[in-house]
Short mmCIF file of C-alpha atoms and ligand atoms in Angstrom, two decimals:
data_model
loop_
_atom_site.label_atom_id
_atom_site.label_comp_id
_atom_site.label_asym_id
_atom_site.label_seq_id
_atom_site.Cartn_x
_atom_site.Cartn_y
_atom_site.Cartn_z
CA MET I 248 102.24 80.95 69.47
CA SER I 249 100.82 80.31 72.88
CA ALA I 250 97.29 81.37 73.72
CA MET I 251 97.97 84.39 75.83
CA GLN I 252 95.19 85.64 77.99
CA TYR I 253 94.99 88.48 80.42
CA ASN I 254 92.84 88.06 83.49
CA GLU I 255 89.73 90.19 84.00
CA LYS I 256 91.29 92.65 86.42
CA ILE I 257 94.09 93.45 84.02
CA MET I 258 91.61 93.94 81.16
CA GLU I 259 89.39 96.20 83.26
CA ARG I 260 92.34 98.30 84.32
CA PHE I 261 93.53 98.55 80.73
CA LEU I 262 90.12 99.68 79.49
CA SER I 263 89.74 102.41 82.12
CA PRO I 264 93.18 103.19 83.45
CA GLU I 265 93.31 105.63 86.33
CA ASN I 266 96.10 108.16 86.73
CA ILE I 267 96.95 108.27 83.05
CA GLY I 268 98.70 111.25 81.50
CA GLU I 269 101.86 113.30 81.72
CA ASP I 270 102.66 115.58 84.63
CA PRO I 271 105.07 118.30 83.58
CA GLU I 272 105.20 119.57 87.18
CA ALA I 273 106.29 116.22 88.59
CA ASP I 274 109.04 116.21 91.22
CA GLY I 275 110.44 112.91 90.03
CA ILE I 276 110.15 111.11 86.68
CA GLY I 277 111.12 107.55 85.93
CA GLU I 278 111.31 106.00 82.49
CA VAL I 279 111.68 102.42 81.41
CA GLY I 280 111.76 101.20 77.86
CA GLY I 281 113.74 99.78 75.07
CA GLY I 282 113.42 96.18 76.22
CA GLU I 283 112.75 93.43 73.73
CA CYS I 284 109.14 94.55 73.30
CA GLY I 285 110.04 98.23 72.85
CA ASP I 286 107.31 99.38 75.23
CA LEU I 287 107.93 102.64 77.04
CA THR I 288 106.48 103.49 80.45
CA ARG I 289 106.92 106.69 82.42
CA ILE I 290 105.92 107.39 86.00
CA TYR I 291 105.51 110.95 87.32
CA LEU I 292 105.57 111.51 91.07
CA ARG I 293 104.77 114.59 93.11
CA VAL I 294 106.11 114.73 96.62
CA GLU I 295 104.90 116.96 99.42
CA ASN I 296 105.92 116.90 103.06
CA GLY I 297 107.84 113.70 102.61
CA SER I 298 105.23 111.59 100.88
CA VAL I 299 103.97 110.93 97.38
CA THR I 300 100.85 113.03 96.83
CA GLY I 301 100.52 112.64 93.09
CA ALA I 302 101.32 109.80 90.73
CA ARG I 303 100.61 109.54 87.04
CA PHE I 304 101.83 107.35 84.23
CA THR I 305 102.08 107.19 80.48
CA SER I 306 102.64 104.03 78.54
CA PHE I 307 103.29 103.36 74.91
CA GLY I 308 102.94 99.69 75.19
CA CYS I 309 100.89 96.58 75.49
CA VAL I 310 97.75 95.93 77.52
CA GLY I 311 99.86 94.64 80.39
CA ALA I 312 102.09 97.72 80.41
CA VAL I 313 99.10 100.07 80.61
CA ALA I 314 97.38 98.09 83.37
CA ALA I 315 100.60 97.70 85.36
CA GLY I 316 101.49 101.39 84.93
CA SER I 317 98.11 102.46 86.25
CA ALA I 318 98.27 100.13 89.26
CA ALA I 319 101.87 101.13 89.98
CA ALA I 320 101.02 104.84 90.01
CA GLN I 321 98.10 104.24 92.35
CA LEU I 322 100.14 102.08 94.72
CA ALA I 323 102.91 104.68 94.93
CA LEU I 324 100.55 107.23 96.49
CA GLY I 325 101.10 107.94 100.16
CA ARG I 326 104.57 106.38 100.32
CA THR I 327 107.73 108.14 101.27
CA PRO I 328 110.15 108.54 98.35
CA GLU I 329 112.43 106.02 100.08
CA GLN I 330 109.61 103.46 100.22
CA ALA I 331 108.72 104.15 96.59
CA ALA I 332 112.37 103.56 95.70
CA GLU I 333 111.88 99.96 96.93
CA PHE I 334 108.64 99.34 95.08
CA SER I 335 108.34 95.83 93.69
CA ALA I 336 106.48 94.20 90.84
CA GLY I 337 104.97 91.73 93.28
CA GLU I 338 102.79 94.50 94.68
CA ILE I 339 101.28 95.09 91.25
CA VAL I 340 100.61 91.38 90.86
CA GLU I 341 98.88 91.35 94.25
CA VAL I 342 96.42 93.93 92.95
CA LEU I 343 95.98 92.78 89.36
CA GLY I 344 96.62 89.07 89.67
CA ASP I 345 99.05 87.06 87.60
CA PHE I 346 100.24 88.24 84.24
CA PRO I 347 100.56 85.81 81.35
CA GLU I 348 103.85 83.96 81.17
CA GLU I 349 105.30 86.08 78.36
CA LYS I 350 104.12 89.29 80.02
CA GLN I 351 105.98 89.01 83.29
CA HIS I 352 108.14 91.98 82.42
CA CYS I 353 105.16 94.36 82.15
CA PRO I 354 104.79 94.71 85.96
CA GLU I 355 108.59 94.55 86.29
CA ASN I 356 108.94 97.56 84.00
CA ALA I 357 106.21 99.54 85.77
CA ALA I 358 107.78 98.87 89.18
CA LEU I 359 111.19 99.88 87.89
CA ALA I 360 109.71 103.12 86.54
CA VAL I 361 108.33 103.91 90.03
CA ARG I 362 111.72 103.19 91.59
CA ARG I 363 113.47 105.38 89.04
CA ALA I 364 110.99 108.24 89.59
CA ALA I 365 111.55 108.06 93.35
CA GLU I 366 115.32 107.94 92.85
CA ASP I 367 115.07 110.92 90.50
CA TYR I 368 113.28 112.88 93.21
CA ILE I 369 115.80 111.84 95.88
CA ARG I 370 118.76 112.70 93.62
CA LYS I 371 117.36 116.13 92.77
CA GLY I 372 116.90 116.83 96.47
CA ARG I 373 120.52 115.92 97.11
CA GLU I 374 121.70 118.13 94.27
CA LYS I 375 119.81 121.02 95.80
CA GLY I 376 121.53 120.22 99.08
CA LYS I 377 118.26 119.52 100.86
FE1 FES V 497 106.61 94.71 77.06
FE2 FES V 497 104.19 94.56 77.99
S1 FES V 497 105.00 93.42 76.32
S2 FES V 497 105.73 95.88 78.62
#
């Protein structure tokens, strides 16, 4: 076993995560889970007038998944759905710093959940013929 250690920013974010909780009224929902660790992260986006006005997350996962989910939700705010659909894990790392070697997929999963939520919103709009 390697000595895995999270940096301070990740620990702080984990201990008081902003934007946590479900949003049943969300316009787009993205889910990622079932990887080797089994952690499950969901991102809930609200979109008004072409930009993300609300972003929440839930995570049944490790410290890194919770911290990354919280940062991802916060970073998604104010973007257009198209921009959110391009969201990358690197942006989470810029805010929280590096994740331990074996935890690289935590920000990857959170970023993918944002992209899926944005795509969900875009797809629903298309289905409605907007
Ligand atoms: Fe899998 Fe963190 S260990 S998301």
